[in-house]
Amino acid sequence: MNAIALPAEAQQRPFGIYARVLATQILYMAPLLWLLELGQNQAWKAMNGTFGWVYPDSPYGWFSFGSMILWSGSVFLMWTLHYYWFYPKGLKLWTRIAIASGVCWVGEWVGGFLAVQLTGHHLHVWPGSSLVYVSFPAIFFWVSNVIVYHLLTVYVIDLTPNYDVPADT
């Protein structure tokens, strides 16, 4: 099998279910994760005296409604990984969390970079970070975001299809 080819079970997954659940998850999860981000930035400030990340083009500085674009993208990444890779392969939960956290962390950098390159405006900046649009401590936040995403979509709100019920039910 080609390294970039999807496994047979992933190729047979209906796109309609994927798209319906993705739209629902973006509607519910992106705002929740955005609110979680606000709390994380406040916690960073409480611990370090300054905000961990700022929004230079936002009138508020420490938060921006424009970052909803990144949260919608992160929900897209997490759901796509789950639907086409994690669930069909039966990956263990901590493996899913590690991979999704890494992918979303890189996605945060890519989103920040593309925003500047395509629009000339910053979505966010991590002051003092050599990577500008993300920092290594952000990996901790992404781990917590992925855990919250998993808990909410599988165990609380059930924003996953019927085939993906928790193992204990």
Coordinates of C-alpha atoms in Angstrom, one line a residue:
M1 CA 0.0 0.0 0.0
N2 CA 1.2 3.5 -0.8
A3 CA 2.2 5.5 2.3
I4 CA -0.3 8.3 1.4
A5 CA -3.2 6.0 0.5
L6 CA -6.1 5.7 2.9
P7 CA -6.8 2.2 4.2
A8 CA -9.8 0.5 2.6
E9 CA -12.1 1.0 5.6
A10 CA -11.4 4.7 5.6
Q11 CA -12.1 5.0 1.9
Q12 CA -15.5 3.4 2.4
R13 CA -16.6 5.9 5.1
P14 CA -19.5 8.1 3.9
F15 CA -18.6 11.7 3.3
G16 CA -22.1 12.8 4.2
I17 CA -21.7 11.7 7.8
Y18 CA -18.3 13.3 7.9
A19 CA -19.6 16.6 6.6
R20 CA -22.7 16.7 8.8
V21 CA -20.8 15.9 12.0
L22 CA -18.0 18.4 11.0
A23 CA -20.6 21.2 10.6
T24 CA -22.2 20.3 13.9
Q25 CA -18.9 20.1 15.7
I26 CA -17.7 23.5 14.3
L27 CA -21.0 25.1 15.4
Y28 CA -20.7 23.8 19.0
M29 CA -17.0 23.0 19.6
A30 CA -15.2 26.0 18.1
P31 CA -16.9 28.5 20.4
L32 CA -16.3 26.3 23.4
L33 CA -12.6 25.9 22.6
W34 CA -12.4 29.6 21.9
L35 CA -13.7 30.2 25.5
L36 CA -11.2 27.7 26.8
E37 CA -8.4 29.6 25.0
L38 CA -9.5 32.8 26.8
G39 CA -9.2 31.0 30.1
Q40 CA -5.8 29.6 29.2
N41 CA -4.5 33.0 28.3
Q42 CA -5.8 34.4 31.6
A43 CA -4.2 31.5 33.4
W44 CA -0.9 32.2 31.6
K45 CA -1.1 35.8 32.7
A46 CA -1.8 34.9 36.3
M47 CA 1.2 32.6 36.3
N48 CA 3.7 34.7 34.3
G49 CA 2.6 38.3 34.6
T50 CA 2.0 38.8 30.8
F51 CA -0.3 37.2 28.3
G52 CA 1.1 34.1 26.6
W53 CA -0.2 35.2 23.2
V54 CA -1.6 38.5 21.9
Y55 CA -3.7 39.6 19.0
P56 CA -1.9 42.7 17.6
D57 CA -4.7 43.5 15.2
S58 CA -7.4 43.2 17.7
P59 CA -8.6 46.2 19.7
Y60 CA -8.7 44.0 22.8
G61 CA -5.1 42.8 22.6
W62 CA -5.5 39.6 24.6
F63 CA -8.3 38.0 22.6
S64 CA -9.8 38.2 19.2
F65 CA -13.0 37.0 17.6
G66 CA -10.9 36.4 14.5
S67 CA -9.3 33.5 16.2
M68 CA -12.5 31.6 15.7
I69 CA -11.1 30.8 12.2
L70 CA -8.3 28.9 13.9
W71 CA -10.6 27.1 16.2
S72 CA -12.8 26.0 13.3
G73 CA -9.7 24.7 11.7
S74 CA -8.6 22.8 14.8
V75 CA -12.0 21.2 15.0
F76 CA -11.7 20.3 11.3
L77 CA -8.2 18.7 12.0
M78 CA -9.3 16.8 15.1
W79 CA -12.5 15.4 13.5
T80 CA -10.8 14.6 10.2
L81 CA -8.0 12.7 12.1
H82 CA -10.6 10.9 14.1
Y83 CA -13.0 10.0 11.3
Y84 CA -10.4 8.9 8.7
W85 CA -7.5 7.7 10.8
F86 CA -7.8 7.2 14.5
Y87 CA -11.1 5.4 14.7
P88 CA -10.6 3.1 11.7
K89 CA -7.1 2.1 12.9
G90 CA -8.4 1.7 16.5
L91 CA -5.6 3.8 17.9
K92 CA -5.4 4.1 21.7
L93 CA -6.6 7.3 23.3
W94 CA -3.2 8.6 24.4
T95 CA -1.8 8.0 20.9
R96 CA -4.7 10.0 19.5
I97 CA -4.1 12.8 22.0
A98 CA -0.4 12.9 21.2
I99 CA -0.8 12.9 17.4
A100 CA -3.8 15.4 17.4
S101 CA -1.9 17.7 19.8
G102 CA 1.1 17.7 17.5
V103 CA -0.9 18.2 14.4
C104 CA -2.9 21.1 15.9
W105 CA 0.2 22.7 17.3
V106 CA 1.8 22.8 13.9
G107 CA -1.6 23.9 12.5
E108 CA -1.6 26.9 14.8
W109 CA 1.8 27.9 13.4
V110 CA 0.7 27.4 9.8
G111 CA -2.6 29.3 10.5
G112 CA -0.7 32.3 11.9
F113 CA 1.9 32.2 9.1
L114 CA -0.7 32.0 6.4
A115 CA -2.8 34.8 7.9
V116 CA 0.1 37.2 7.7
Q117 CA 1.2 36.0 4.2
L118 CA -2.3 36.1 2.7
T119 CA -3.9 39.1 4.5
G120 CA -1.0 41.0 6.0
H121 CA -2.7 40.8 9.4
H122 CA -1.7 38.8 12.4
L123 CA -4.3 36.4 13.9
H124 CA -2.0 36.0 17.0
V125 CA 1.6 36.3 18.1
W126 CA 3.5 34.6 21.0
P127 CA 5.8 37.4 22.3
G128 CA 9.3 36.3 22.8
S129 CA 8.9 33.0 20.8
S130 CA 11.3 32.3 18.0
L131 CA 8.4 30.6 16.2
V132 CA 6.4 33.8 16.4
Y133 CA 2.9 32.2 15.9
V134 CA 3.3 29.4 18.4
S135 CA 5.5 28.5 21.4
F136 CA 6.7 25.2 22.8
P137 CA 4.6 25.6 26.0
A138 CA 1.5 25.7 23.7
I139 CA 1.9 22.0 23.3
F140 CA 0.6 21.7 26.9
F141 CA -2.5 23.7 25.9
W142 CA -3.1 21.6 22.8
V143 CA -3.0 18.4 24.9
S144 CA -5.6 19.9 27.2
N145 CA -7.7 21.1 24.2
V146 CA -7.6 17.7 22.5
I147 CA -8.6 16.0 25.8
V148 CA -11.5 18.4 26.2
Y149 CA -12.5 17.9 22.6
H150 CA -12.5 14.1 23.0
L151 CA -14.4 14.2 26.3
L152 CA -17.1 16.6 25.0
T153 CA -17.6 15.0 21.6
V154 CA -17.7 11.4 22.7
Y155 CA -18.8 11.3 26.3
V156 CA -20.9 14.5 26.9
I157 CA -22.5 15.9 23.9
D158 CA -22.3 12.9 21.6
L159 CA -21.2 14.8 18.5
T160 CA -20.0 11.6 16.8
P161 CA -22.0 9.1 14.8
N162 CA -23.6 6.0 16.3
Y163 CA -20.7 3.8 15.3
D164 CA -18.5 5.7 17.7
V165 CA -20.1 5.1 21.1
P166 CA -17.9 4.8 24.1
A167 CA -16.7 1.3 24.8
D168 CA -18.3 1.1 28.2
T169 CA -21.9 1.5 27.0

